[in-house]
Short mmCIF file of C-alpha atoms and ligand atoms in Angstrom, two decimals:
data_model
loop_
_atom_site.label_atom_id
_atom_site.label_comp_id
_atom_site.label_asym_id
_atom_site.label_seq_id
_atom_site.Cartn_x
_atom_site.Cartn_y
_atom_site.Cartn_z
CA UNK A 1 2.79 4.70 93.98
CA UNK A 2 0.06 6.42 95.81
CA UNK A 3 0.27 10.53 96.55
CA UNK A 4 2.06 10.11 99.89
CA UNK A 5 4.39 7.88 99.02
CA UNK A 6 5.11 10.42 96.33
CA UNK A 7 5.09 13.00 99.15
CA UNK A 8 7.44 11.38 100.71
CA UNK A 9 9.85 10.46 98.47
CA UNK A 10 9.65 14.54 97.26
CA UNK A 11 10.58 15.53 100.87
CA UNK A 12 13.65 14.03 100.76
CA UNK A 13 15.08 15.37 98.00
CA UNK A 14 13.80 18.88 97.24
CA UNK A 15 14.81 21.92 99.76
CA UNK A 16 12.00 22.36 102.18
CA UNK A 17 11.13 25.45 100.30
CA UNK A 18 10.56 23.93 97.15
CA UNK A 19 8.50 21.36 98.88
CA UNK A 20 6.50 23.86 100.18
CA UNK A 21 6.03 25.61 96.66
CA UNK A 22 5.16 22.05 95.69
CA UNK A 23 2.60 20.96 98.15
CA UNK A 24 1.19 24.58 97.03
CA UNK A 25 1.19 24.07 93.08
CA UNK A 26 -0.69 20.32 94.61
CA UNK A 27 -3.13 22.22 96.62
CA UNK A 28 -4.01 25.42 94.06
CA UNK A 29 -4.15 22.84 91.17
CA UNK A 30 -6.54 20.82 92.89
CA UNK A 31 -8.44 23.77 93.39
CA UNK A 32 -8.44 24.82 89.80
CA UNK A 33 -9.43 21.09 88.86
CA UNK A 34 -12.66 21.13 90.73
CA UNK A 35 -13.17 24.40 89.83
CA UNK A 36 -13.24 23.53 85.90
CA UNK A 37 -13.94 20.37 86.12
CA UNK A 38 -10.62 18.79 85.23
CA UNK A 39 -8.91 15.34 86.64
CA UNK A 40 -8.58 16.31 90.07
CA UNK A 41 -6.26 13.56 90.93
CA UNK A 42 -4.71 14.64 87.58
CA UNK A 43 -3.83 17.94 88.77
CA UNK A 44 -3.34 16.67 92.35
CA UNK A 45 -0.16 14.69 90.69
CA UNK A 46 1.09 16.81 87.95
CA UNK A 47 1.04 19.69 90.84
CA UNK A 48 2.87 17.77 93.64
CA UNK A 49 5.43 16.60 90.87
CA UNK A 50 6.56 19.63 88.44
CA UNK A 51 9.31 20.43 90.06
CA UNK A 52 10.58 16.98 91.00
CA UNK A 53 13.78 17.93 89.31
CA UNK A 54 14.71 20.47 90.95
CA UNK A 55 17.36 19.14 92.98
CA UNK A 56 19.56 17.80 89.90
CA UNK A 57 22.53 20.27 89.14
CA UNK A 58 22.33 21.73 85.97
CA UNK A 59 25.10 19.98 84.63
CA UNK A 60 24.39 16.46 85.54
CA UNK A 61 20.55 17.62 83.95
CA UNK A 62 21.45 18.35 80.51
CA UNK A 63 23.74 14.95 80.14
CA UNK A 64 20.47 13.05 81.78
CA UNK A 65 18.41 14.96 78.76
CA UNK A 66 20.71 14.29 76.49
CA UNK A 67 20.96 10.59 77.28
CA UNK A 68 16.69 10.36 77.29
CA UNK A 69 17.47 11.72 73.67
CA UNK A 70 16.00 15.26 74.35
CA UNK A 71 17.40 17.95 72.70
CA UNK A 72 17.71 21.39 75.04
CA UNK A 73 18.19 24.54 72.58
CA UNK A 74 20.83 26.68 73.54
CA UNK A 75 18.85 28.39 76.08
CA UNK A 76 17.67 25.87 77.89
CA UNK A 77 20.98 24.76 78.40
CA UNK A 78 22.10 27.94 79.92
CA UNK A 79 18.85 28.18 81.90
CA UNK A 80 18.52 25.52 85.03
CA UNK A 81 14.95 27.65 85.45
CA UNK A 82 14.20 26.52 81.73
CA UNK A 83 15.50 22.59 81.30
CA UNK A 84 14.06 21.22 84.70
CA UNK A 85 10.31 21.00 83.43
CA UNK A 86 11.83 18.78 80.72
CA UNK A 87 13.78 16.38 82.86
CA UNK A 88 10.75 16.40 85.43
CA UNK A 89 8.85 14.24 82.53
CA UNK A 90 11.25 11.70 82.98
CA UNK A 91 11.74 11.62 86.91
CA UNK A 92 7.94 11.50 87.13
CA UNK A 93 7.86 8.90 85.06
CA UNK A 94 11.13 6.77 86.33
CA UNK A 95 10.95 7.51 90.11
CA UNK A 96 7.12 8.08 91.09
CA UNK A 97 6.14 5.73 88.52
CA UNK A 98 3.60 7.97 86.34
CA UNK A 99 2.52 6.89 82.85
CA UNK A 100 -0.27 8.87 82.89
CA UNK A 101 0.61 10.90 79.35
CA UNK A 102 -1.29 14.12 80.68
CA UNK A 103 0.44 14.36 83.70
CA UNK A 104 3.58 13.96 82.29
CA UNK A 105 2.99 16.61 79.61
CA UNK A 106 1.92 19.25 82.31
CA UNK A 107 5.41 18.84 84.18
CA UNK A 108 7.34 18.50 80.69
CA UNK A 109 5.76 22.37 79.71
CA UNK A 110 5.08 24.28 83.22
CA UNK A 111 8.13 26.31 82.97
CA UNK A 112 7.36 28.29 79.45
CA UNK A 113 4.23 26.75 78.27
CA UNK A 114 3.59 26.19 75.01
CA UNK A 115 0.71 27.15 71.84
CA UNK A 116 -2.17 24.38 72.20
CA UNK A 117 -2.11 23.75 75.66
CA UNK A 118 -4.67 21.40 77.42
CA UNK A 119 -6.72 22.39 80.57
CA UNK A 120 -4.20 20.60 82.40
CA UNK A 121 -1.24 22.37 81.07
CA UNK A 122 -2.98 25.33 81.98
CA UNK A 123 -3.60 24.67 85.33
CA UNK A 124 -0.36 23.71 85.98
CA UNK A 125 1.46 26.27 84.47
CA UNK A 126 -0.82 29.07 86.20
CA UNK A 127 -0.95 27.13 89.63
CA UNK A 128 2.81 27.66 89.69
CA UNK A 129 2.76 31.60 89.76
CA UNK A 130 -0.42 31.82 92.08
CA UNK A 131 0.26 28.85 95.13
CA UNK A 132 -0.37 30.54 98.38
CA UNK A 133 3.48 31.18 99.13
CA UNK A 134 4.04 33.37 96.24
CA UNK A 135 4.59 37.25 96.38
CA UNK A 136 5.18 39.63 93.50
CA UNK A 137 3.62 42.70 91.47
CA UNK A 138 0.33 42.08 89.73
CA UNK A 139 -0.03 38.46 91.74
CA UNK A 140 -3.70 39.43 93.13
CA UNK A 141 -4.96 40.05 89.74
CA UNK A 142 -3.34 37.30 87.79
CA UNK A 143 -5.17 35.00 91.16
CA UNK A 144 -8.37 36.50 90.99
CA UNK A 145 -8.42 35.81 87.07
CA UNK A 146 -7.22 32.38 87.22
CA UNK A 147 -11.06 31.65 88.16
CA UNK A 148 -12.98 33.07 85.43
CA UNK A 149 -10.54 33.00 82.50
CA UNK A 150 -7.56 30.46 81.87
CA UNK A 151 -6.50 31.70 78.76
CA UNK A 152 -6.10 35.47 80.25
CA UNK A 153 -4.36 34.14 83.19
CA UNK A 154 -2.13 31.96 81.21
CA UNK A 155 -1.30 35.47 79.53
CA UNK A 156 -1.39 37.17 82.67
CA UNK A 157 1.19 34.83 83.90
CA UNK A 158 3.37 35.24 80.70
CA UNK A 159 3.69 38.67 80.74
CA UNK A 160 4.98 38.83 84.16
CA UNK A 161 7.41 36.33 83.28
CA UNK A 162 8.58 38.23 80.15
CA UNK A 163 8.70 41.48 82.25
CA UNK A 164 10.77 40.11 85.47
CA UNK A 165 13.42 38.85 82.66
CA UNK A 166 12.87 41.70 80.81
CA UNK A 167 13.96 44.09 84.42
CA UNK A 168 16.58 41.28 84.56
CA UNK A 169 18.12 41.28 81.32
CA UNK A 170 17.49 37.66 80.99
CA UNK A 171 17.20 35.65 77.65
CA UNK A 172 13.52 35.75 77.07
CA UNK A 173 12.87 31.73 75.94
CA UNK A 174 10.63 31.51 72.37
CA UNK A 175 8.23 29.67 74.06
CA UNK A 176 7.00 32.19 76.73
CA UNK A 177 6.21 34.84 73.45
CA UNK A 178 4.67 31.15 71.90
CA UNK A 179 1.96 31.07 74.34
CA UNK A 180 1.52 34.24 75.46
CA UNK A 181 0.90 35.07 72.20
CA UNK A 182 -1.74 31.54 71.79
CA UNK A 183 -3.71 32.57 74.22
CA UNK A 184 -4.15 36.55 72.44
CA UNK A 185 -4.81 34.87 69.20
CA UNK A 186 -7.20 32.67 70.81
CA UNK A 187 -9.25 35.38 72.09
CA UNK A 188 -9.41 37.42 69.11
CA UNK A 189 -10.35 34.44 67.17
CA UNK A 190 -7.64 34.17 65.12
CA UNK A 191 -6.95 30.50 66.20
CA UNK A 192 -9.48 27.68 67.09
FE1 LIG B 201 9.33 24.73 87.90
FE1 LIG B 202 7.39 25.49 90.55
#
């Protein structure tokens, strides 16, 4: 399937402004790619695609997860904002016809990220907070240090996370403290 066709098929089922947040993840991925010399058309992909599950309702998503053998903990299963990265592996892969394993990956972890992540991952997961149609508290900074330092925009990116849920009173999901935390150890040296 080639990127407009994948476009296309997008447009018709996400809300146009998800498919707007989507053609931005695309564009400020693509950016990133060239910028550090990742897979462009890698990023071009696993940015146009990591929501492509949006549209399923939460219900239906956690008996398709369940059937693809996944196992959502118990707060992904409360949390439509936390499952849909995981279900987009398998729409990616069953309705735009990737089996690229990196791409796939990036959409399975962009919601909460994870320890170890690749470039990719990265990319994704920071494109998602800093596509041109976002707006919130601390956004110029965590953009301006997406180009000289993934790792302490990755963190950047986590601690605003943990902080709106935080103001919210949300569940805070193991994984967001998981690489947040990575990405400190990282720099300190503490982890290759
Ligand atoms: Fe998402
Ligand atoms: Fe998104």
């Amino acid at each position: 399937m080639t990127v407009t066709e994948m476009k296309n098929r997008l447009k018709g089922v996400l809300n146009p402004k998800r498919f707007k947040h989507s053609i931005g993840v695309m564009e400020e991925a693509k950016r990133l790619a060239e910028h550090y010399q990742i897979d462009v058309k890698k990023a071009v992909i696993a940015g146009l695609l990591h929501d492509c599950a949006k549209y399923v309702e939460a219900d239906e998503a956690i008996s398709m997860l369940l059937r693809y053998g996944e196992q959502p903990d118990e707060i992904q299963r409360i949390s439509f904002q936390l499952h849909h990265g995981l279900l987009g592996y398998y729409i990616a892969r069953e309705q735009y016809d990737v089996t690229d394993g990196d791409i796939l990956q990036a959409i399975y972890w962009h919601t909460t990220g994870k320890a170890g992540m690749t470039p990719l991952e990265k990319i994704i997961f920071i494109a998602d907070y800093t596509e041109p149609n976002r707006a919130f508290n601390g956004l110029d900074e965590i953009r301006k240090t997406a180009y000289f330092d993934l790792d302490l925009c990755v963190q950047l990116c986590a601690d605003s996370t943990i902080r709106h849920e935080l103001s919210k009173g949300r569940l805070l999901h193991p994984l967001t403290i998981e690489t947040r935390n990575d990405m400190i150890l990282r720099r300190l040296g503490a982890r290759a």
